[in-house]
Coordinates of C-alpha atoms in Angstrom, one line a residue:
Chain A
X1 CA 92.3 -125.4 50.6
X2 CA 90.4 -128.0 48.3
X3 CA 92.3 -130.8 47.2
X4 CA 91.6 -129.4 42.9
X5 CA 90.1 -127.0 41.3
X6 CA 86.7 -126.9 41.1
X7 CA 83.4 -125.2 40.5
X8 CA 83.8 -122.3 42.8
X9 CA 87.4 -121.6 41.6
X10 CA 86.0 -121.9 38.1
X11 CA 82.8 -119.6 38.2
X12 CA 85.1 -117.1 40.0
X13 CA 87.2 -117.1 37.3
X14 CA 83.9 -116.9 34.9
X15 CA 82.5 -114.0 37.3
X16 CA 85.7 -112.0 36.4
X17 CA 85.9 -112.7 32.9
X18 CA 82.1 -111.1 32.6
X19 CA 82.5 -108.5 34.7
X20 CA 86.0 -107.2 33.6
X21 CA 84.3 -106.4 30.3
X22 CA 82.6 -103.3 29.7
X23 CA 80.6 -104.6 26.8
X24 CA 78.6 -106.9 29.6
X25 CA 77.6 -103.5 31.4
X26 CA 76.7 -101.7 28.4
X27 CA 74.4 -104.5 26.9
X28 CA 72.6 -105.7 30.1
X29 CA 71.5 -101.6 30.7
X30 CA 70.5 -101.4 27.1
X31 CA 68.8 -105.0 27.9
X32 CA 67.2 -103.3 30.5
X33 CA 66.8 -99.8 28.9
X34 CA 64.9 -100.8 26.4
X35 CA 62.3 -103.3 27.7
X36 CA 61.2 -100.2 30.3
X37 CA 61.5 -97.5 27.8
X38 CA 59.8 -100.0 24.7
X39 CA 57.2 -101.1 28.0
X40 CA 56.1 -97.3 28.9
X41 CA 55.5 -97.0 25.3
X42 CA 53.2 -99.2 24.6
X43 CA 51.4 -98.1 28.3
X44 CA 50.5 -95.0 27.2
X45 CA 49.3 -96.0 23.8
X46 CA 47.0 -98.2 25.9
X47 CA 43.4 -96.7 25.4
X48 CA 41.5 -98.5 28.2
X49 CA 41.4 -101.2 31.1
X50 CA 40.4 -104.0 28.5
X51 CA 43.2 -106.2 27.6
X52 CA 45.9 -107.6 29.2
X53 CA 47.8 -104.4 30.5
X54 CA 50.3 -106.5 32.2
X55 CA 51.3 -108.2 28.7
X56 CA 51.3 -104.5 27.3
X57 CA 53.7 -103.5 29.8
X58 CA 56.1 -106.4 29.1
X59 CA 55.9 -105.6 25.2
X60 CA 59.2 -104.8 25.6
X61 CA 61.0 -107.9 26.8
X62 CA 61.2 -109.2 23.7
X63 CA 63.6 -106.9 21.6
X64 CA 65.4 -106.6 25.0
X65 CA 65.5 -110.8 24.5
X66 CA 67.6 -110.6 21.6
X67 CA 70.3 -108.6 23.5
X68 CA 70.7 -110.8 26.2
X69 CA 70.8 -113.7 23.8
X70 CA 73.6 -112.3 21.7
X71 CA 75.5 -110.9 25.0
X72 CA 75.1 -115.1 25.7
X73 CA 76.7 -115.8 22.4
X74 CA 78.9 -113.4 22.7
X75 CA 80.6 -114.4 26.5
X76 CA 81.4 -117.9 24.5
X77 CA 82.5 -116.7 21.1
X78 CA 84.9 -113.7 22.1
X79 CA 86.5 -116.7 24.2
X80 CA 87.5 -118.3 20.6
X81 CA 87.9 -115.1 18.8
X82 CA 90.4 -113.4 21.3
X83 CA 91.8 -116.8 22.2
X84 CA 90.9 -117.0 25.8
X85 CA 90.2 -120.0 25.5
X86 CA 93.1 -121.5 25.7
X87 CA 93.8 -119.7 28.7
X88 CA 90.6 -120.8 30.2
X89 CA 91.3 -124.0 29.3
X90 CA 94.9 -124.3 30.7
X91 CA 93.5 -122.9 34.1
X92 CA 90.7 -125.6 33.8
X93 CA 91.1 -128.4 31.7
X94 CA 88.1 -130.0 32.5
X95 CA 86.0 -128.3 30.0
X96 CA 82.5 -129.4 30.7
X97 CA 82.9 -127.8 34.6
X98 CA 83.8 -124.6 32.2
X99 CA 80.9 -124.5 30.7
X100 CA 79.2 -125.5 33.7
X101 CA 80.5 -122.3 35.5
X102 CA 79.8 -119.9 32.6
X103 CA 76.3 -121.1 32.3
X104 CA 75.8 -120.1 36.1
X105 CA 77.4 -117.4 36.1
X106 CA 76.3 -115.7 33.2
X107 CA 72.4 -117.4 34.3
X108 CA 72.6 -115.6 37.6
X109 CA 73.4 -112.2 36.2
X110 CA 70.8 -112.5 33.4
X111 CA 68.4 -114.0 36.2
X112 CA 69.3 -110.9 38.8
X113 CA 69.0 -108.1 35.3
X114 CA 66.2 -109.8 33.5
X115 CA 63.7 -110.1 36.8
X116 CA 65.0 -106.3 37.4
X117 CA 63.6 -105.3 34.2
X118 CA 60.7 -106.9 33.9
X119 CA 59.7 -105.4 37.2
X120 CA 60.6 -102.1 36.6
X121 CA 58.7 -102.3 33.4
X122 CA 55.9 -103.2 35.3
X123 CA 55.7 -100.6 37.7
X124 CA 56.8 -97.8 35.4
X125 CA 54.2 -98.3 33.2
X126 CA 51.2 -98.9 36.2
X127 CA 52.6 -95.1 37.0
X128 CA 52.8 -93.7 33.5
X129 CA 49.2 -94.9 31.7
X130 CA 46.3 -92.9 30.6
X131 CA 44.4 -91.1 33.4
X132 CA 41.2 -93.3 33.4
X133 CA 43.4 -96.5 32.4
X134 CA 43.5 -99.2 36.0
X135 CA 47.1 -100.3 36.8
X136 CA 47.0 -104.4 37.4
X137 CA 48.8 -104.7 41.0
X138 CA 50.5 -108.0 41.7
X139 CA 48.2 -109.1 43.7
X140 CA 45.7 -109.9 41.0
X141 CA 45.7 -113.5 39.4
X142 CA 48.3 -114.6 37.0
X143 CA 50.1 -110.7 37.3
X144 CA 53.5 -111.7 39.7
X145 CA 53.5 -115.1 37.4
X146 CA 53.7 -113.3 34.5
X147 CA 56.2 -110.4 35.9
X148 CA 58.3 -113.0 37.4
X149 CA 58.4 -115.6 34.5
X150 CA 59.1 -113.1 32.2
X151 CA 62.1 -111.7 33.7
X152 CA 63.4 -115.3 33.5
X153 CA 62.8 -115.4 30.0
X154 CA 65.7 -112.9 29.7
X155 CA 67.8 -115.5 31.2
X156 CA 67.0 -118.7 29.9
X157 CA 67.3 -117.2 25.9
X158 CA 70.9 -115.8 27.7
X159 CA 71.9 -119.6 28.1
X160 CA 70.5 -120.7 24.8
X161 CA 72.8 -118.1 23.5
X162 CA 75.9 -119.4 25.3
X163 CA 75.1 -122.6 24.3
X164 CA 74.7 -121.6 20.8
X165 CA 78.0 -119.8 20.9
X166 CA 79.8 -122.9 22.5
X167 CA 78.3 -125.1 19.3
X168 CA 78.9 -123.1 16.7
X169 CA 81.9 -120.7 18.2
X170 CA 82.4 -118.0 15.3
X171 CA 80.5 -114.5 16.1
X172 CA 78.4 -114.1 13.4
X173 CA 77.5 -117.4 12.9
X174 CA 76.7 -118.1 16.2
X175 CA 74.2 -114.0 16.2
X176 CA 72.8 -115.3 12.7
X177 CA 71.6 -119.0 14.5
X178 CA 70.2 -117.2 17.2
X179 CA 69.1 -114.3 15.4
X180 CA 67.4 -116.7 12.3
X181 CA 66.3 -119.4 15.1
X182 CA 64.7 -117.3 17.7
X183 CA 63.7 -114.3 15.7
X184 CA 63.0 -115.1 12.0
X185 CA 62.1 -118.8 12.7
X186 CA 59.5 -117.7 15.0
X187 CA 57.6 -115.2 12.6
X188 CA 57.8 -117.6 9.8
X189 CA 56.6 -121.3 11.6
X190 CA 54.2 -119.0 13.4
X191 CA 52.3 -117.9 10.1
X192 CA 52.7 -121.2 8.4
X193 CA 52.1 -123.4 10.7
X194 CA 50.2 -122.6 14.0
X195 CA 50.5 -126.6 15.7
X196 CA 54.3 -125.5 16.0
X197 CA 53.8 -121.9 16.3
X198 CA 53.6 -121.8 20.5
X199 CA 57.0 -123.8 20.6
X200 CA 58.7 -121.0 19.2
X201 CA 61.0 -119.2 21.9
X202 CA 59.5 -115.9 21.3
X203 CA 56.0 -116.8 20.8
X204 CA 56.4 -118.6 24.1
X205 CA 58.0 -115.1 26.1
X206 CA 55.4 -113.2 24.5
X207 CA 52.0 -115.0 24.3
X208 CA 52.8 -117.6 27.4
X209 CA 55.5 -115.9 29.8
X210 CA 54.2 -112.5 29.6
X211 CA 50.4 -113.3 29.8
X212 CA 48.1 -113.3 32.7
X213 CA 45.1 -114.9 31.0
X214 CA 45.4 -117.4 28.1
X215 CA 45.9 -115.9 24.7
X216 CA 42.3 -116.2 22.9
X217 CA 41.6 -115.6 18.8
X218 CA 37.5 -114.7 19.7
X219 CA 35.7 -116.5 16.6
X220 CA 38.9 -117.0 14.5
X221 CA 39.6 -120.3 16.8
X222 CA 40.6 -122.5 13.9
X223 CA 43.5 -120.2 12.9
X224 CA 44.5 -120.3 16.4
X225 CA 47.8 -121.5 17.5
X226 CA 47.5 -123.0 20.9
X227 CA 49.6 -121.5 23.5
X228 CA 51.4 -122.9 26.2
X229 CA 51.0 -122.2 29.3
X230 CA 53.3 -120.1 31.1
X231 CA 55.2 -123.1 33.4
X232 CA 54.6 -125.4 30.4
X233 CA 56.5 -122.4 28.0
X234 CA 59.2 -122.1 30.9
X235 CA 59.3 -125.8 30.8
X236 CA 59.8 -125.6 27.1
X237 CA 62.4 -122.2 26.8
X238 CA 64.5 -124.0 29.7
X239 CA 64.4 -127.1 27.8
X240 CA 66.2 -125.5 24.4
X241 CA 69.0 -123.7 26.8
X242 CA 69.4 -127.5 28.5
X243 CA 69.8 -128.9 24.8
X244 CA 72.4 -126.0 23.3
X245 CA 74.3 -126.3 26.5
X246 CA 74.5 -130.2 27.0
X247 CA 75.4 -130.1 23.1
X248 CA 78.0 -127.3 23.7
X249 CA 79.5 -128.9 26.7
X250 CA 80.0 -132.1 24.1
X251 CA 81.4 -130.5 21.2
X252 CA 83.9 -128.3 23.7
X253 CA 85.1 -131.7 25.5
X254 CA 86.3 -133.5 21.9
X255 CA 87.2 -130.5 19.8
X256 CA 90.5 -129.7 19.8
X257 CA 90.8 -125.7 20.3
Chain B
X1 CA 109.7 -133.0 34.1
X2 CA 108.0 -133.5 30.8
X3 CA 107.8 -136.8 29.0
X4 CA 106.2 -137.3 25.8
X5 CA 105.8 -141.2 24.6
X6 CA 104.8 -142.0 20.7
X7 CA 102.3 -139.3 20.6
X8 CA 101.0 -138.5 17.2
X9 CA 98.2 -136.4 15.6
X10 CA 96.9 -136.5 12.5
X11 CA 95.1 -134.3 10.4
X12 CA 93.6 -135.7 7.9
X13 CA 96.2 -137.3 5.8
X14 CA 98.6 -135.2 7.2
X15 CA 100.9 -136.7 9.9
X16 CA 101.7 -133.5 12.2
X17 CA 103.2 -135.3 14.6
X18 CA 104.4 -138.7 14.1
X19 CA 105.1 -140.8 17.1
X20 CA 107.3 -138.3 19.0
X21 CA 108.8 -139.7 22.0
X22 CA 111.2 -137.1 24.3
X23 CA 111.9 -136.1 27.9
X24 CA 112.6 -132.7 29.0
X25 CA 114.8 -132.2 31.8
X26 CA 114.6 -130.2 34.8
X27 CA 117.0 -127.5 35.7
X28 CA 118.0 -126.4 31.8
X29 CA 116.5 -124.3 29.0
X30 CA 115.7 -126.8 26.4
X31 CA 114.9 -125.8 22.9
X32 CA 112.4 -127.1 20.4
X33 CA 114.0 -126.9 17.2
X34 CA 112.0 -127.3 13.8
X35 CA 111.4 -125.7 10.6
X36 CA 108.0 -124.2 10.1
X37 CA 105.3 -126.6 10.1
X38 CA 106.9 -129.6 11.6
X39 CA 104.8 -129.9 14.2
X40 CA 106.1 -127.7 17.7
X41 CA 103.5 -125.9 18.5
X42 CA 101.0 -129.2 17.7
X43 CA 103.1 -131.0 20.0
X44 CA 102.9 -128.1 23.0
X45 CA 99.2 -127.8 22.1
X46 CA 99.1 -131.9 22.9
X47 CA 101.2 -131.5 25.9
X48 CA 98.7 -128.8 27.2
X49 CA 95.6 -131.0 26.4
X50 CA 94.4 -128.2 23.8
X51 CA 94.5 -130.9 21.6
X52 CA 93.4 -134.5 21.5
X53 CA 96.3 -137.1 20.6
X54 CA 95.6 -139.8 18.0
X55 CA 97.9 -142.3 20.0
X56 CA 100.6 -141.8 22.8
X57 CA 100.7 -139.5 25.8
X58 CA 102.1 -136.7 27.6
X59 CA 102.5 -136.4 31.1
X60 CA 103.9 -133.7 33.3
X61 CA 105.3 -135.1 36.5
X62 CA 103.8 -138.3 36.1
X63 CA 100.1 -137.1 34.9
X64 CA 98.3 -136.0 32.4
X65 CA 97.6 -132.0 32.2
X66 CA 93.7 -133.1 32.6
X67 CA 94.7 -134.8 35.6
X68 CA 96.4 -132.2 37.3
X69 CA 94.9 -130.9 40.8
X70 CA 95.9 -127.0 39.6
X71 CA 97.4 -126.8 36.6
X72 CA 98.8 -122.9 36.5
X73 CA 100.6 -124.0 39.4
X74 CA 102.3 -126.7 38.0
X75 CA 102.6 -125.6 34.1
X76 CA 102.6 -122.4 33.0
X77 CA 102.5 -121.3 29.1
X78 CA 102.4 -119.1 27.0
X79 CA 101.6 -120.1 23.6
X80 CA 100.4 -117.6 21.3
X81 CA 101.4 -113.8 21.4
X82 CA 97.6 -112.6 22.0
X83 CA 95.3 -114.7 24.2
X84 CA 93.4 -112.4 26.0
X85 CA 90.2 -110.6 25.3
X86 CA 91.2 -106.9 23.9
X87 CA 88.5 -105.3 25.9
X88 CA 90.1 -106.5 29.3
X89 CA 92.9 -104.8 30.7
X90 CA 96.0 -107.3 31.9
X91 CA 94.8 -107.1 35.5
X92 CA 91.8 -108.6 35.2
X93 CA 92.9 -111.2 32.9
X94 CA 95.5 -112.5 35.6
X95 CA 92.6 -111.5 38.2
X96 CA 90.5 -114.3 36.1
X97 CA 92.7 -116.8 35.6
X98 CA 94.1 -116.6 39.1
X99 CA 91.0 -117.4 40.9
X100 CA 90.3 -119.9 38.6
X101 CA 93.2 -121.8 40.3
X102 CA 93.0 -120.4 43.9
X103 CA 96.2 -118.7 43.4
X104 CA 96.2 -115.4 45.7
X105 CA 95.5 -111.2 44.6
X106 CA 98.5 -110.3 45.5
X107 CA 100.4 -112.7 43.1
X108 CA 98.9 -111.0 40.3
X109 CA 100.1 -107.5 41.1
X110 CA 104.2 -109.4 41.5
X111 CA 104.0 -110.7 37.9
X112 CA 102.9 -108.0 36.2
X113 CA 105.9 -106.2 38.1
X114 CA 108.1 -108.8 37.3
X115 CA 107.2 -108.5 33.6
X116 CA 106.9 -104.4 33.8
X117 CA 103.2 -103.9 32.8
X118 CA 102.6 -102.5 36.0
X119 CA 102.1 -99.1 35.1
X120 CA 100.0 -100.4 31.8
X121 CA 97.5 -103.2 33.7
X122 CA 94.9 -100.8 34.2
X123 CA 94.5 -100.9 30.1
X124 CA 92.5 -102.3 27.5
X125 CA 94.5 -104.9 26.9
X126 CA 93.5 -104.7 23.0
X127 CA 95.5 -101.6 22.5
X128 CA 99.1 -103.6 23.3
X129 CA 101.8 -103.7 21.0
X130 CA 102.8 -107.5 20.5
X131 CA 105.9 -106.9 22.9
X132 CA 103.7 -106.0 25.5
X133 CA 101.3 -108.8 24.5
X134 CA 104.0 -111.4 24.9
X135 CA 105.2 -109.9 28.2
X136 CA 101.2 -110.3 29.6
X137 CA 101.4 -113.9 28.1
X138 CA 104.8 -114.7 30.3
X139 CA 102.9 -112.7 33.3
X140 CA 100.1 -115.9 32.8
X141 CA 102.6 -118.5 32.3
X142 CA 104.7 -117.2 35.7
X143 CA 101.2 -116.5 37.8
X144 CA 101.3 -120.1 39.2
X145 CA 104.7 -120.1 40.2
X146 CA 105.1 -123.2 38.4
X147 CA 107.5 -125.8 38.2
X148 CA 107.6 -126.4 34.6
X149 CA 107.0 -123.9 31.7
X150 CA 106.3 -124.2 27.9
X151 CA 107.0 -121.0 25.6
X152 CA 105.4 -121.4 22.2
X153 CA 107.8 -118.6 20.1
X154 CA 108.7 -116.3 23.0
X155 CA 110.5 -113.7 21.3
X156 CA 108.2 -113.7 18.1
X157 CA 108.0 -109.9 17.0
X158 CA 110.4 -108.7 20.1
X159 CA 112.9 -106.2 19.9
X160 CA 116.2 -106.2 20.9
X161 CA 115.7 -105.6 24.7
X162 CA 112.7 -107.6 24.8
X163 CA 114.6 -110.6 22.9
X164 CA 117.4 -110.3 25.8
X165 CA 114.5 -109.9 28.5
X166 CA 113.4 -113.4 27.7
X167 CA 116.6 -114.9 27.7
X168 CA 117.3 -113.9 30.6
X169 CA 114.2 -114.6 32.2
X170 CA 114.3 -118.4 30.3
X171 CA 117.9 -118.9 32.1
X172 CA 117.2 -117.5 35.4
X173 CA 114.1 -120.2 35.6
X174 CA 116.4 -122.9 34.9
X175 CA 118.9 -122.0 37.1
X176 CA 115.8 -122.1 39.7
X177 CA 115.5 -125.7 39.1
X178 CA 112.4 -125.6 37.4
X179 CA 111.8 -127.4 33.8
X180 CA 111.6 -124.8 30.5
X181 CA 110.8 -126.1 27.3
X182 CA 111.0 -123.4 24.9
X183 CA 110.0 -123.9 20.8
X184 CA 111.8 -121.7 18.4
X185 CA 112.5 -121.5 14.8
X186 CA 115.4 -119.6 15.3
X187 CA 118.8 -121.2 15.7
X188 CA 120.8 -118.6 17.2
X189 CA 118.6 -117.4 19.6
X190 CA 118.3 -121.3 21.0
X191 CA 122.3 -121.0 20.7
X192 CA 122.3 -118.0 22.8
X193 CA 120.0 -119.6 25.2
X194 CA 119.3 -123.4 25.7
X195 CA 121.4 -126.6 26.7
X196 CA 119.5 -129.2 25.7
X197 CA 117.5 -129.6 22.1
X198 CA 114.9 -131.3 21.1
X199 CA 115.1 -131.5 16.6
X200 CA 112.0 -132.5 15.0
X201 CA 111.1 -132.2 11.7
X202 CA 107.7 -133.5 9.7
X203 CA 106.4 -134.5 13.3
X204 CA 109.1 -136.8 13.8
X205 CA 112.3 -136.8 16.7
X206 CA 116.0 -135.9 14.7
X207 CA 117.7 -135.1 17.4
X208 CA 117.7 -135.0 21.5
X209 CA 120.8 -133.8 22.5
X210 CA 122.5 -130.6 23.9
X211 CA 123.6 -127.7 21.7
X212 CA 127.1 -129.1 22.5
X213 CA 127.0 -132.4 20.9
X214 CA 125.2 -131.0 18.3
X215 CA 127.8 -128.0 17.0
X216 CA 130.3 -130.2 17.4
X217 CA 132.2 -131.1 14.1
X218 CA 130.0 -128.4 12.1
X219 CA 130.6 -124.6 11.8
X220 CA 128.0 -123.8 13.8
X221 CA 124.9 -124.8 15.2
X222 CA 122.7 -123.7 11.9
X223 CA 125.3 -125.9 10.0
X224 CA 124.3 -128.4 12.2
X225 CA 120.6 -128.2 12.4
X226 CA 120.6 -127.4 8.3
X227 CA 122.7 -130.8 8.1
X228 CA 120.2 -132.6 10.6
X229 CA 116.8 -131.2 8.6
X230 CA 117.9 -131.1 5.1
X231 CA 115.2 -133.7 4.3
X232 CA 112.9 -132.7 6.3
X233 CA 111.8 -129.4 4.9
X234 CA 109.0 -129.2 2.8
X235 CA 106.4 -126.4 2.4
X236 CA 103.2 -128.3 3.6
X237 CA 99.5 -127.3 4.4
X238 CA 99.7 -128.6 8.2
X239 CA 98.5 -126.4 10.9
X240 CA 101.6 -124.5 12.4

């Protein structure tokens, strides 16, 4: 027996929380659902063994991001909604360690899901495409990089979520920030301005996570937004869930609740 | 033991509680006494930490809640009727919150016995009437065994049975030697069941006494706390 309370006690108690809930279940196999099914699709309407197959078969990560991202808002807003939170933070007054163990536990399970489904995806396309079209393996270059990357995508736009949820706290608001931030943002900055365009979180999942060649415009280079590469877009997607998480963790410790 | 020195909150320019300064014993059921709005369930709220105080302290035993080593098993509360998520069932909400504090399995299965939602834990605990709601809230409170507990309201929306349930339980904690502060707006239930009283009224102290003392030389203990709070009520936009 410790001498207090601490992070093992309190991620337990997180584990609980987000697996007592049958929501959690029902949106990480839709999560998961959809970025196979929305993955096979876009296999078979692959005609041939010229572009990036492995990027085709991860075309569905990216609705299957959004799901993940509002189950993150979710896990922290139903805790203000339902009023949890005072509970949680009776048990555990320390409130940054709170969000602390949420953000690990709900990272590992979007970690363990995301990588799931971005593999699966993978393979189910390789065995459902075109007779004629060539599978990628993993062994070729830049194909388990962008598998494996891109099932961490799921997670890291799961913790900008929470974070997200922990700033703003209210449901909606917090699925419209995400929703407008991640979604909308990204379509709009990405056709106005291409210098900002490959900073966008879903530009990044889809032209630098999920890609195992860099993204080339052929003779249309001036219009070209410049993508990062895939560590530098991990770099950059970890580096918004680190921001809406530190600033969470700050707002939770002075607000009252 | 609870002791609460000069704390005050603000909000805004509204005063919600204005350096408050009380003890609350062990051993006896003591009552929080106010009219709407003056400032109890602020006060718990600080006492719990939910809150931050403008000035003053709380401590519990000695330290404040954030300082405690595991807080459900040294204060338990229950503070509002429904403060769990409606898509767990009661199990797994004491499940959580137990292992958020190290406090064994089995304990949870024993509370929800004590406060008979044994044969309902296994349900979403969204579909609960409020009786059943505040019976899961005292389950939470009791999960720590603790030594002191804090009821925001307990018999809010209870019936008969349920009102006497809590009574009951209230007392039989006392007589265990452990400290219950209990808030209430009504002044026949506190008559029923407390000895000691804390009166505030606009967020400041009017009376810490026992219900004794304080019926004494009136008709009743409503006489009393009517006499005691005649100036203090006033219909104000504060946070209840």
């Amino acid at each position: 027996m410790t001498a207090r309370y601490g992070l093992a006690q309190v991620a337990r108690m997180e584990w609980i929380k987000l697996r007592s809930l049958r929501s959690t279940w029902w949106t990480l196999i839709l999560t998961a659902a959809g970025t196979v099914g929305i993955g096979v699709a876009v296999g078979l309407n692959t005609p041939n063994s010229g572009g990036d197959i492995t990027n085709n078969a991860l075309a569905g990560v990216v609705p299957g991001l959004l799901l993940t991202g509002v189950l993150g808002v979710l896990t922290m807003t139903g805790e203000y909604s339902s009023g949890t939170i005072r509970a949680t933070l009776a048990t555990a007054p320390r409130r940054p360690l709170v969000l602390v163990a949420k953000a690990a536990v709900f990272g590992a399970v979007t970690l363990v899901v995301g990588e799931a489904a971005a593999f699966i995806a993978f393979f189910a396309v390789g065995a459902t495409l075109r007779a004629g079209v060539t599978a990628p393996t993993l062994g070729q270059p830049g194909v388990l990089r962008a598998v494996a990357v891109t099932g961490a995508g799921f997670c890291l736009i799961g913790l900008l979520g929470l974070g997200l949820g922990a700033i703003v706290r209210h449901s909606a608001a917090a699925v419209g920030v995400l929703v407008a931030g991640v979604y909308v943002a990204a379509q709009f900055i990405g056709i106005m301005a291409h210098g900002v365009a490959s900073y966008m979180p879903i530009l990044i999942v889809a032209n630098s996570l999920s890609t195992t060649m860099p993204v080339t415009c052929g003779t249309d280079a001036a219009s070209c937004p410049d993508f990062l590469s895939a560590w530098a877009g991990l770099g950059v997607l970890s580096l918004y869930a680190v921001i809406a998480l530190t600033l969470g963790g700050w707002l939770l410790a002075r607000r009252d609740t | 033991m609870i002791d609460v020195r000069n704390l005050t909150r603000r909000y805004g320019p509204t005063v919600a509680v204005d350096a408050l300064s009380f003890d609350v014993r062990p051993g006896v059921v003591t009552g929080f006494l106010g009219p709407n709005g003056s400032g109890k369930s602020t006060t718990m709220r600080l006492i719990l930490g939910l809150d931050r105080p403008d000035a003053g302290q709380a401590r519990i035993g000695g330290r404040r809640y954030r300082d405690l080593a595991w807080p459900l098993r040294e204060v338990g509360a229950l503070l509002e009727a429904k403060a769990f998520h409606p898509g767990r069932s009661a199990r797994a909400h004491l499940a959580a919150l137990a292992a958020g504090n190290a406090i064994p399995r089995a304990r949870v299965d024993e509370v929800l016995d004590m406060v008979g939602l044994t044969g309902a834990a296994g349900r979403r605990a969204g579909k609960f009437s409020l009786g059943m709601g505040q019976r899961l809230g005292m389950a939470a409170a009791l999960l720590g065994d603790p030594a002191v507990l804090m009821f925001d309201e307990p018999v809010n929306g209870l019936d008969p049975e349920g009102v006497r349930w809590i009574r009951n339980l209230l007392k039989s904690l006392a007589a265990q030697g452990r400290t219950v502060f209990v808030s209430s707006h009504l002044i026949s239930e506190m008559a029923l069941t407390a000895e000691r009283l804390v009166v505030i009224g606009r967020g400041r102290l009017l009376a810490d006494t026992t219900v004794a003392e304080l019926s004494a030389g009136a008709e009743s203990l409503e006489d009393a706390f009517f006499r005691l709070t005649s100036d203090e009520i006033e219909y104000r936009g504060a946070p209840s």
